[in-house]
Coordinates of C-alpha atoms in Angstrom, one line a residue:
M1 CA -11.5 2.1 33.5
T2 CA -14.5 4.3 34.4
A3 CA -14.8 7.9 35.1
T4 CA -15.2 7.1 38.8
E5 CA -12.1 4.9 38.9
T6 CA -9.9 7.5 37.1
G7 CA -10.9 10.5 39.3
A8 CA -12.3 13.7 37.8
P9 CA -12.2 13.5 34.0
D10 CA -11.1 16.6 32.0
Q11 CA -13.8 19.1 31.0
K12 CA -13.9 17.9 27.4
A13 CA -14.6 14.3 28.4
D14 CA -17.1 15.4 31.0
A15 CA -19.0 17.6 28.6
A16 CA -19.0 14.9 26.0
L17 CA -20.3 12.3 28.4
R18 CA -23.0 14.6 29.6
D19 CA -24.1 15.3 26.1
A20 CA -24.0 11.6 25.2
H21 CA -26.0 10.5 28.1
S22 CA -28.6 13.3 27.7
T23 CA -30.2 11.3 24.8
P24 CA -29.8 7.8 23.4
A25 CA -29.2 9.4 20.0
G26 CA -26.4 11.6 21.4
Q27 CA -24.7 8.5 22.8
A28 CA -25.1 6.6 19.6
D29 CA -23.6 9.4 17.4
L30 CA -20.7 9.9 19.7
M31 CA -20.1 6.2 19.8
R32 CA -20.2 5.9 15.9
E33 CA -17.9 8.9 15.6
E34 CA -15.3 7.3 17.9
L35 CA -15.7 3.9 16.0
Q36 CA -14.6 5.6 12.8
S37 CA -11.5 7.0 14.5
V38 CA -10.6 3.6 15.9
L39 CA -11.2 1.7 12.6
A40 CA -8.8 4.1 10.9
S41 CA -5.9 3.2 13.2
P42 CA -3.1 0.9 11.9
D43 CA -3.7 -1.8 14.5
F44 CA -7.3 -2.3 13.4
A45 CA -6.5 -1.9 9.8
R46 CA -4.6 -5.2 9.9
A47 CA -7.3 -7.1 11.8
P48 CA -10.4 -7.4 9.6
I49 CA -12.1 -9.8 12.0
M50 CA -11.6 -7.4 14.9
K51 CA -13.0 -4.5 12.8
Q52 CA -16.0 -6.6 11.9
L53 CA -16.6 -7.5 15.5
L54 CA -16.2 -4.0 16.8
C55 CA -18.6 -2.6 14.2
F56 CA -21.2 -5.2 15.0
L57 CA -21.0 -4.6 18.7
V58 CA -21.1 -0.8 18.3
E59 CA -24.1 -0.8 16.0
E60 CA -26.0 -3.2 18.1
T61 CA -25.3 -1.1 21.2
A62 CA -26.2 2.2 19.3
A63 CA -29.4 0.7 18.2
G64 CA -30.4 0.0 21.8
R65 CA -29.8 -3.8 21.6
G66 CA -26.6 -3.9 23.7
E67 CA -28.2 -5.5 26.7
Q68 CA -29.5 -8.4 24.6
L69 CA -26.2 -9.4 23.1
K70 CA -25.4 -13.1 23.8
A71 CA -22.5 -15.3 22.9
Y72 CA -24.7 -16.9 20.1
S73 CA -25.6 -13.7 18.4
V74 CA -22.1 -12.4 18.6
A75 CA -20.7 -15.7 17.1
V76 CA -23.3 -15.9 14.3
D77 CA -24.2 -12.3 13.4
G78 CA -20.9 -10.7 14.4
L79 CA -18.3 -13.2 13.6
G80 CA -20.0 -15.2 10.8
R81 CA -20.3 -18.6 12.5
A82 CA -22.7 -21.1 11.1
P83 CA -26.4 -21.0 12.6
D84 CA -25.8 -24.3 14.3
Y85 CA -23.1 -22.7 16.6
D86 CA -23.1 -24.1 20.1
A87 CA -22.3 -21.4 22.6
R88 CA -22.0 -24.0 25.5
A89 CA -19.3 -26.0 23.7
D90 CA -17.4 -23.2 22.0
S91 CA -15.8 -20.2 23.7
Y92 CA -14.9 -18.5 20.4
P93 CA -16.9 -15.2 20.9
R94 CA -15.6 -14.8 24.4
V95 CA -12.1 -15.3 23.2
Q96 CA -12.4 -12.8 20.4
V97 CA -14.1 -10.2 22.4
G98 CA -11.3 -10.5 25.0
R99 CA -8.8 -10.0 22.2
L100 CA -10.9 -7.0 21.1
R101 CA -10.6 -5.5 24.7
K102 CA -6.9 -5.8 24.6
M103 CA -6.8 -4.2 21.1
L104 CA -8.8 -1.3 22.3
D105 CA -6.7 -0.8 25.4
S106 CA -3.5 -0.8 23.2
H107 CA -5.1 1.7 20.7
Y108 CA -5.9 4.2 23.6
R109 CA -2.4 3.9 25.0
L110 CA -1.1 5.4 21.7
S111 CA -4.0 7.7 20.6
D112 CA -6.4 10.0 22.5
P113 CA -10.1 9.6 21.6
T114 CA -11.3 12.3 19.3
S115 CA -14.1 13.4 21.7
G116 CA -12.4 12.8 25.0
V117 CA -14.3 9.6 25.6
R118 CA -13.2 6.1 24.5
L119 CA -15.0 2.9 23.5
S120 CA -14.9 0.1 26.2
I121 CA -16.4 -3.3 26.6
P122 CA -16.8 -4.2 30.2
S123 CA -15.6 -7.7 31.4
G124 CA -18.2 -10.3 31.1
R125 CA -20.4 -8.3 28.8
Y126 CA -20.8 -7.6 25.1
K127 CA -22.3 -4.1 25.3
V128 CA -20.0 -1.2 24.3
V129 CA -19.9 1.6 26.7
L130 CA -18.3 5.1 26.6
E131 CA -15.7 6.1 29.2
A132 CA -13.8 9.2 30.1
T133 CA -10.0 8.6 29.5
E134 CA -7.3 9.2 32.0
P135 CA -5.0 12.2 31.4
Q136 CA -2.0 11.0 29.3
Q137 CA 1.5 11.5 30.7
A138 CA 3.1 14.7 29.6
P139 CA 6.0 14.6 27.2
G140 CA 9.2 13.6 29.0
A141 CA 7.3 11.9 31.8
A142 CA 8.4 8.4 32.8
A143 CA 6.8 5.7 30.8
Q144 CA 8.5 2.8 32.4
D145 CA 5.1 1.1 33.3
S146 CA 4.1 1.0 29.6
P147 CA 5.2 -2.2 27.9
P148 CA 7.5 -1.6 24.7
T149 CA 5.6 -1.4 21.6
E150 CA 7.2 -2.6 18.4
P151 CA 7.3 -0.3 15.3
L152 CA 4.4 -0.7 12.8
S153 CA 5.7 -2.9 10.0
A154 CA 4.1 -3.1 6.5
A155 CA 2.3 -6.3 7.5
A156 CA 0.8 -4.4 10.5
V157 CA -1.3 -2.1 8.3
S158 CA -3.5 -3.7 5.8
M159 CA -7.2 -3.8 5.0
T160 CA -8.4 -0.2 5.1
A161 CA -9.4 0.4 1.4
V162 CA -9.0 4.0 0.1
S163 CA -11.8 5.3 -2.1
P164 CA -12.4 6.8 -4.4
L165 CA -9.3 5.4 -6.3
Y166 CA -9.3 8.2 -8.9
F167 CA -8.3 11.8 -8.5
G168 CA -6.5 14.3 -10.7
P169 CA -2.8 14.4 -11.7
S170 CA -0.1 14.9 -9.0
L171 CA 1.5 18.2 -8.7
F172 CA 4.7 16.9 -7.3
L173 CA 6.7 17.0 -10.6
I174 CA 9.8 18.5 -9.0
V175 CA 9.9 15.8 -6.4
G176 CA 9.5 13.2 -9.1
L177 CA 12.5 14.7 -11.0
V178 CA 14.6 14.5 -7.9
L179 CA 13.6 10.9 -7.3
A180 CA 14.3 9.9 -10.9
L181 CA 17.8 11.4 -10.7
G182 CA 18.3 9.6 -7.3
I183 CA 17.1 6.3 -8.7
G184 CA 19.4 6.7 -11.7
A185 CA 22.4 7.4 -9.6
A186 CA 21.7 4.6 -7.2
R187 CA 21.5 2.1 -10.1
W188 CA 25.2 2.3 -10.6
L189 CA 26.2 1.8 -7.0
P190 CA 28.3 -1.3 -6.5
M191 CA 27.3 -3.9 -4.1
A192 CA 30.2 -6.2 -3.6
A193 CA 31.2 -6.5 0.1
A194 CA 29.3 -7.8 3.1
G195 CA 27.5 -5.6 5.6
A196 CA 24.4 -4.2 3.9
P197 CA 21.4 -3.6 6.2
L198 CA 19.3 -6.7 6.8
K199 CA 16.3 -5.1 8.5
R200 CA 14.0 -2.2 7.7
P201 CA 15.0 1.1 9.4
V202 CA 12.6 2.7 11.9
M203 CA 11.1 6.1 11.2
E204 CA 9.6 7.9 14.0
M205 CA 6.7 10.2 13.3
A206 CA 6.1 13.4 15.3
G207 CA 3.2 15.7 14.7
V208 CA 1.9 15.5 18.3
E209 CA 1.0 19.2 18.6
M210 CA -0.6 19.1 15.2
A211 CA -2.9 16.3 16.6
R212 CA -3.7 18.2 19.7
Q213 CA -4.6 21.4 17.9
S214 CA -8.0 20.3 16.3
T215 CA -10.0 17.5 15.0
A216 CA -8.6 18.3 11.6
G217 CA -5.0 17.8 12.9
A218 CA -6.0 14.4 14.5
R219 CA -7.6 13.3 11.1
I220 CA -4.5 14.3 9.2
R221 CA -2.3 12.4 11.7
T222 CA -4.4 9.3 11.4
L223 CA -4.3 9.4 7.7
L224 CA -0.5 9.8 7.7
V225 CA 0.0 7.0 10.2
N226 CA -2.3 4.7 8.2
G227 CA -0.5 5.5 5.0
L228 CA 3.1 5.6 6.0
G229 CA 2.6 2.5 8.2
R230 CA 2.0 0.4 5.0
S231 CA 5.4 1.0 3.7
L232 CA 7.9 -1.8 3.0
A233 CA 10.7 0.7 3.1
F234 CA 10.6 1.4 6.8
D235 CA 8.8 0.5 10.0
L236 CA 6.7 3.4 11.4
R237 CA 7.0 4.4 15.1
P238 CA 4.4 7.1 15.7
L239 CA 4.7 9.3 18.8
S240 CA 1.6 9.0 20.9
T241 CA -0.7 12.0 21.0
S242 CA 0.5 12.6 24.6
G243 CA 4.1 12.9 23.4
R244 CA 5.3 9.7 24.8
T245 CA 7.9 7.8 22.6
V246 CA 6.5 4.5 21.5
G247 CA 8.7 1.5 21.1
K248 CA 11.3 2.0 23.8
G249 CA 13.5 -1.0 23.9
G250 CA 13.4 -1.6 20.2
P251 CA 15.9 -0.4 17.6
P252 CA 16.5 3.4 17.6
P253 CA 14.9 5.3 14.9
R254 CA 17.0 6.2 11.9
Y255 CA 14.6 8.7 10.4
R256 CA 12.1 11.2 11.8
L257 CA 9.2 12.8 10.0
G258 CA 8.0 16.1 11.5
A259 CA 4.6 17.6 10.7
D260 CA 3.1 21.0 11.3
L261 CA -0.3 22.2 10.5
I262 CA -1.0 25.9 9.9
E263 CA -4.7 26.5 10.2
G264 CA -6.7 29.1 8.5
A265 CA -8.9 29.8 5.5
T266 CA -6.6 27.4 3.5
P267 CA -4.8 25.1 6.0
R268 CA -1.3 24.1 5.0
L269 CA 0.6 21.0 6.2
F270 CA 4.4 21.2 6.4
L271 CA 6.6 18.0 6.5
R272 CA 10.3 17.4 7.2
L273 CA 12.1 14.2 6.7
T274 CA 15.3 14.1 8.8
Q275 CA 18.1 11.4 9.1
L276 CA 19.1 10.9 12.7
S277 CA 22.6 10.3 14.1
P278 CA 23.9 12.4 12.6
D279 CA 21.0 14.8 12.1
K280 CA 20.5 15.8 8.4
L281 CA 17.5 17.1 6.7
I282 CA 16.8 14.9 3.7
W283 CA 13.6 16.5 2.4
S284 CA 10.9 19.0 3.2
G285 CA 7.5 19.6 1.5
D286 CA 4.2 21.2 2.0
V287 CA 0.6 20.7 0.7
S288 CA -2.4 23.1 0.9
L289 CA -5.6 21.6 2.4
P290 CA -8.8 23.3 1.4
A291 CA -11.0 23.6 4.5
D292 CA -13.8 21.6 2.7
A293 CA -11.3 18.7 2.4
L294 CA -10.7 18.4 6.1
G295 CA -14.1 16.8 6.9
D296 CA -14.0 14.5 3.8
G297 CA -11.8 11.4 4.2
S298 CA -11.5 10.8 0.4
A299 CA -10.8 14.5 -0.4
L300 CA -8.1 14.5 2.4
D301 CA -6.5 11.4 0.9
Q302 CA -6.6 12.9 -2.6
R303 CA -4.4 15.8 -1.2
L304 CA -2.0 13.8 1.0
A305 CA -1.7 10.5 -1.1
P306 CA 1.1 11.8 -3.5
I307 CA 3.2 13.1 -0.6
I308 CA 2.7 9.8 1.4
A309 CA 3.9 7.8 -1.7
T310 CA 6.8 10.1 -2.2
I311 CA 8.1 9.2 1.3
S312 CA 7.0 5.6 1.7
K313 CA 7.0 3.7 -1.6
V314 CA 9.6 1.1 -2.3
D315 CA 11.6 3.5 -4.5
G316 CA 10.8 6.6 -2.6
L317 CA 12.8 9.0 -0.4
V318 CA 13.7 6.6 2.4
A319 CA 14.3 3.7 0.0
I320 CA 16.7 5.7 -2.2
H321 CA 18.5 7.0 0.9
E322 CA 18.9 3.4 2.2
L323 CA 20.2 2.2 -1.1
Q324 CA 22.8 5.0 -1.1
R325 CA 23.9 3.9 2.4
S326 CA 24.4 0.4 0.9
A327 CA 27.0 1.6 -1.6
G328 CA 29.9 -1.0 -1.7
K329 CA 28.0 -3.6 0.3
E330 CA 26.5 -6.8 -0.7
A331 CA 22.6 -6.6 -1.0
R332 CA 21.0 -9.0 1.4
G333 CA 17.7 -9.1 3.3
Y334 CA 16.1 -5.7 3.4
S335 CA 18.7 -4.1 1.1
C336 CA 18.1 -6.9 -1.4
L337 CA 14.4 -6.2 -1.3
L338 CA 15.0 -2.5 -2.2
L339 CA 17.3 -3.7 -5.1
F340 CA 14.5 -6.0 -6.4
H341 CA 12.0 -3.2 -6.5
R342 CA 14.4 -0.9 -8.2
Y343 CA 14.9 -3.5 -10.8
R344 CA 11.1 -4.1 -11.1
K345 CA 10.5 -0.4 -11.7
Q346 CA 13.3 0.1 -14.2
R347 CA 12.8 -3.3 -15.9
A348 CA 16.7 -3.5 -16.2
V349 CA 17.1 -7.0 -17.5
D350 CA 20.9 -6.9 -17.3
E351 CA 20.5 -6.5 -13.5
R352 CA 18.1 -9.4 -13.0
D353 CA 20.8 -12.1 -12.5
H354 CA 22.3 -10.1 -9.7
V355 CA 18.9 -9.5 -8.2
Q356 CA 18.1 -13.2 -8.5
A357 CA 21.2 -14.2 -6.7
C358 CA 20.7 -11.8 -3.8
V359 CA 17.1 -12.9 -3.4
E360 CA 18.1 -16.6 -3.3
R361 CA 20.9 -15.8 -0.8
S362 CA 18.6 -13.8 1.4
L363 CA 15.9 -16.5 1.4
A364 CA 18.5 -19.1 2.4
Q365 CA 19.2 -17.0 5.5
D366 CA 15.6 -16.0 6.2
P367 CA 13.0 -18.3 4.4
D368 CA 10.2 -16.6 6.6
D369 CA 10.5 -13.3 4.8
A370 CA 7.2 -13.0 3.0
A371 CA 8.3 -10.0 0.8
L372 CA 11.4 -11.8 -0.4
Q373 CA 9.2 -14.9 -1.1
A374 CA 7.0 -12.8 -3.3
A375 CA 10.0 -11.4 -5.0
A376 CA 11.3 -14.9 -5.9
A377 CA 7.9 -15.7 -7.3
Q378 CA 7.8 -12.6 -9.4
L379 CA 11.2 -13.2 -10.7
A380 CA 10.2 -16.8 -11.8
V381 CA 7.1 -15.4 -13.6
E382 CA 9.3 -12.9 -15.5
K383 CA 11.7 -15.7 -16.6
M384 CA 8.8 -17.4 -18.3
S385 CA 8.9 -14.5 -21.0
D386 CA 12.5 -15.0 -21.8
P387 CA 13.3 -16.0 -25.5
G388 CA 14.1 -19.6 -25.8
V389 CA 12.1 -20.9 -22.8
N390 CA 10.2 -23.9 -23.9
M391 CA 6.9 -25.3 -22.5
N392 CA 8.6 -27.6 -20.0
D393 CA 10.7 -24.6 -18.7
R394 CA 7.6 -22.5 -18.4
A395 CA 5.7 -25.2 -16.5
G396 CA 8.7 -25.5 -14.1
L397 CA 9.0 -21.7 -13.6
L398 CA 5.2 -21.4 -13.0
A399 CA 5.3 -24.2 -10.4
S400 CA 8.2 -22.4 -8.7
A401 CA 6.4 -19.1 -8.8
R402 CA 3.2 -20.6 -7.3
R403 CA 5.3 -22.3 -4.5
H404 CA 7.0 -19.0 -3.5
A405 CA 3.8 -17.1 -3.8
Q406 CA 1.9 -19.5 -1.6
L407 CA 4.6 -19.4 1.0
A408 CA 4.5 -15.6 0.9
R409 CA 0.7 -15.6 1.4
V410 CA 0.9 -18.0 4.3
L411 CA 3.6 -15.8 6.0
D412 CA 1.8 -12.6 5.4
P413 CA -1.7 -12.6 3.7
Y414 CA -2.0 -8.9 4.2
N415 CA 1.1 -7.9 2.1
G416 CA 0.1 -6.0 -1.0
W417 CA 3.0 -7.2 -3.0
T418 CA 2.2 -10.8 -2.1
N419 CA -1.3 -10.4 -3.4
A420 CA -0.1 -8.6 -6.6
T421 CA 2.2 -11.6 -7.3
Q422 CA -0.6 -14.0 -6.8
S423 CA -2.7 -12.0 -9.3
R424 CA 0.2 -12.1 -11.9
I425 CA 0.5 -15.9 -11.5
A426 CA -3.3 -16.5 -11.7
L427 CA -3.2 -14.5 -14.9
A428 CA -0.4 -16.6 -16.3
R429 CA -2.6 -19.7 -15.6
G430 CA -5.5 -18.1 -17.4
A431 CA -7.5 -17.8 -14.2
C432 CA -8.9 -14.3 -14.5
P433 CA -11.5 -14.4 -11.6
Q434 CA -8.6 -15.3 -9.2
S435 CA -6.3 -12.7 -10.8
V436 CA -9.0 -10.0 -10.4
N437 CA -9.6 -10.9 -6.7
F438 CA -6.0 -10.7 -5.8
A439 CA -5.4 -7.5 -7.8
L440 CA -8.2 -5.7 -6.2
R441 CA -7.0 -6.9 -2.7
A442 CA -3.5 -5.7 -3.6
A443 CA -4.6 -2.2 -4.6
A444 CA -6.7 -1.9 -1.4
L445 CA -3.7 -3.1 0.8
Q446 CA -1.1 -0.8 -0.9
P447 CA -2.9 2.3 -2.2
Y448 CA 0.3 4.4 -1.9
E449 CA 2.6 2.2 -4.2
P450 CA 2.2 3.4 -7.7
N451 CA 4.4 0.6 -9.2
L452 CA 2.2 -2.1 -7.7
L453 CA -1.0 -0.2 -8.7
S454 CA 0.3 0.2 -12.2
D455 CA 1.0 -3.6 -12.4
V456 CA -2.3 -4.8 -11.0
G457 CA -4.2 -2.2 -13.0
A458 CA -2.7 -3.8 -16.1
Y459 CA -3.8 -7.3 -14.9
L460 CA -7.3 -6.0 -14.3
A461 CA -7.3 -4.5 -17.8
D462 CA -6.2 -7.8 -19.3
C463 CA -9.1 -9.6 -17.5
R464 CA -11.6 -6.9 -18.6
D465 CA -12.5 -5.9 -15.1
P466 CA -14.3 -2.6 -14.8
G467 CA -12.2 -1.6 -11.8
A468 CA -9.1 -1.4 -14.0
E469 CA -9.3 2.3 -14.9
S470 CA -9.7 3.6 -11.3
V471 CA -6.7 1.5 -10.1
I472 CA -4.5 2.7 -13.1
R473 CA -5.6 6.3 -12.4
R474 CA -4.8 5.9 -8.8
A475 CA -1.2 4.9 -9.9
I476 CA -1.0 8.0 -12.1
A477 CA -2.2 10.2 -9.2
V478 CA 0.1 9.0 -6.5
G479 CA 3.1 8.4 -8.8
D480 CA 5.7 11.1 -9.5
D481 CA 7.5 9.6 -12.5
P482 CA 8.2 12.5 -15.0
S483 CA 8.3 10.0 -17.9
G484 CA 4.7 9.1 -17.4
R485 CA 5.3 5.4 -17.2
Y486 CA 2.1 4.9 -15.3
Y487 CA 0.2 5.9 -18.5
V488 CA 1.3 2.7 -20.4
P489 CA -1.3 0.5 -18.6
L490 CA -3.9 3.3 -19.4
L491 CA -2.9 3.1 -23.0
M492 CA -3.2 -0.7 -22.9
L493 CA -6.7 -0.3 -21.4
A494 CA -7.6 2.2 -24.2
I495 CA -6.6 -0.3 -26.8
I496 CA -8.6 -3.1 -25.2
R497 CA -11.7 -0.8 -25.0
D498 CA -11.0 0.9 -28.3
D499 CA -11.2 4.2 -26.5
R500 CA -9.6 6.8 -28.7
A501 CA -9.9 9.7 -26.2
M502 CA -8.2 7.7 -23.5
A503 CA -5.5 6.7 -26.0
R504 CA -4.7 10.3 -26.9
E505 CA -4.6 11.2 -23.3
A506 CA -2.1 8.4 -22.5
L507 CA 0.2 9.0 -25.5
S508 CA 0.4 12.7 -24.8
Q509 CA 1.8 12.0 -21.3
M510 CA 4.1 9.0 -22.2
A511 CA 7.8 9.2 -22.7
P512 CA 10.2 6.1 -23.0
P513 CA 12.1 5.4 -19.8
V514 CA 15.7 6.5 -19.6
I515 CA 16.9 3.3 -17.9
G516 CA 16.1 -0.3 -18.9
R517 CA 15.0 -2.0 -22.1
P518 CA 11.3 -0.9 -22.5
R519 CA 10.2 -3.3 -25.3
N520 CA 6.7 -3.4 -24.0
F521 CA 6.6 0.4 -24.0
Y522 CA 7.3 0.7 -27.7
I523 CA 5.0 -2.2 -28.9
I524 CA 2.1 -0.8 -26.9
A525 CA 2.9 2.8 -28.1
A526 CA 2.9 1.6 -31.7
A527 CA -0.5 -0.1 -31.3
G528 CA -1.9 3.1 -29.7
Y529 CA -0.8 5.3 -32.6
G530 CA -2.0 2.5 -35.0
M531 CA -5.5 2.8 -33.3
L532 CA -5.5 6.5 -33.9
G533 CA -4.4 6.1 -37.5
Q534 CA -1.1 8.0 -36.9
A535 CA 1.1 5.8 -39.1
P536 CA 4.3 7.8 -39.0
R537 CA 4.4 7.9 -35.2
A538 CA 3.4 4.1 -35.0
R539 CA 6.3 3.3 -37.4
A540 CA 8.7 5.5 -35.4
A541 CA 7.9 3.6 -32.3
W542 CA 8.3 0.3 -34.2
K543 CA 11.7 1.4 -35.4
Q544 CA 12.8 2.1 -31.8
L545 CA 11.6 -1.4 -30.9
E546 CA 13.6 -2.8 -33.7
R547 CA 16.8 -1.0 -32.6
L548 CA 16.2 -2.1 -29.0
D549 CA 15.4 -5.8 -29.6
G550 CA 15.3 -7.3 -33.2
T551 CA 13.9 -10.5 -32.0
V552 CA 10.5 -9.0 -31.1
V553 CA 9.9 -7.5 -34.5
P554 CA 9.4 -10.6 -36.6
A555 CA 7.1 -12.2 -34.1
P556 CA 5.3 -9.7 -31.9
L557 CA 2.5 -12.1 -31.2
A558 CA 4.9 -14.7 -29.7
Y559 CA 6.5 -11.9 -27.6
L560 CA 3.1 -10.8 -26.3
Q561 CA 2.2 -14.4 -25.4
R562 CA 5.5 -14.8 -23.5
L563 CA 4.6 -11.6 -21.5
G564 CA 1.4 -13.4 -20.5
Y565 CA -1.3 -11.3 -22.1
S566 CA -4.6 -13.0 -22.6
P567 CA -5.4 -14.2 -26.1
A568 CA -8.1 -11.5 -26.5
T569 CA -5.6 -8.7 -25.5
R570 CA -3.0 -10.1 -27.9
R571 CA -5.4 -10.1 -30.8
Q572 CA -6.5 -6.5 -30.0
I573 CA -2.9 -5.3 -30.0
I574 CA -1.9 -7.1 -33.2
R575 CA -5.2 -5.7 -34.9
K576 CA -4.2 -2.2 -34.1
L577 CA -0.6 -2.7 -35.4
R578 CA -1.9 -4.1 -38.7
T579 CA -4.1 -1.0 -39.3
V580 CA -0.8 0.8 -40.1
G581 CA 1.0 -2.1 -41.7
L582 CA 3.0 -3.3 -38.7
P583 CA 4.9 -5.4 -38.7
P584 CA 6.2 -4.7 -42.2
A585 CA 5.7 -7.6 -44.8

């Protein structure tokens, strides 16, 4: 599609092309700017090979070497093939570039280019060119010629890492209190009759006018799509920037997220989450966006990440609403997955058997569900820490966990929860290098899931990885739990590092969870107070542990071993307890 083929391009595209072609540097800058916009899209986020290939082709073209690109250099330098690659016998680069062309076409069907010109790779060539785009259909215009596009699932958005991982505490405390109350109420909902939802609902995301208003609006929309599209709680169906509904022919949306950007000295983003059929406003919120944050991707993420997490996490607004819809219905498939993640956050041991049964039942119906396979693996790992489990039982549970985790990874290697489970299993096997690799990958894949970030941050801390603190602080920043549960891994890290300042910070924010049996909370809290020499508080925490579970008190080392902590971490925790005479003789 060239400017000649599409007729007269709009004035913006025409001006952009004139500026770009006036100098090679201008063309290169415009090409690189558009590349960043494309790479931030959900379709390319899930395709690391396509991202790598597009970056290579754009950089080679921008450097003036586009005409010299051949199959060999594309295969070896762009796609990582061995130097002995034979271009005459292997069509790999041509196939991959063909796939890249289709992905670019698909991307521009949904999103207008930021500067009015798009990236294109002419047939039979490897050089990237800039082309003016056709005017998109107006809202309401017929779109029958466009093939249906499925909603973006959690697996469809993957590899775009978010950095830096640390920023200040979230300001969404009120939202957190509402969510905590909602989770507490949902915990007691019965699930006894058949008919719970099996599949994730679809959420339609508007904000078309916001994206048209300015470059800032387009950047905000891209970040929202990239963040919300990672959710396991729903499949995202964004409206295109032309206003066309994407995904006709698929399931109707159950939710809609509206977004409005009010620009000015301090821009403000307003969001509204609505249930459809019947229409009902579930939630609304807003966030201020300092002007200097709009041009900085990490600063913009810092502002939007907590609100993205509030909507999209596995125990967030949509998940709570879906669990409430399942009242009186048997958990299976999608609703079982929500039940599992509610259990995982609350650590409600008395609910585990029910969750285990629904996971097994759901996998019998759909063994190709990667998220449920990961849940089965995690449940097997957790059983390893039960009292009375002998070495043979542990070996069998570990083998079962590895089997489920490997299946989950084969089915969906870009699922953050799958990688988090692999990290936990590697830690249980004492394989810290593998555990760290999976943990960092999980954090990059799911940077808006505080429960996952909290878990993998603890795994990184146990393995003494320097990235542990940034991951844990990311969990704190995007989380909205008023009890400060995400500070527990930070306290564990402080104990491992013998960092008193960090321990004081964590202990000042922590409060015991209202629901569940938080044995780990009290033993870590007691060790933290012991490290600070605060014996009365350490003994008070120990007394709470004794009331909760008397079996842990006589043998804390065995309990920590069952939890899977490394020998070095176990020794450090016991050493801090003994400084204040715990456990008592």
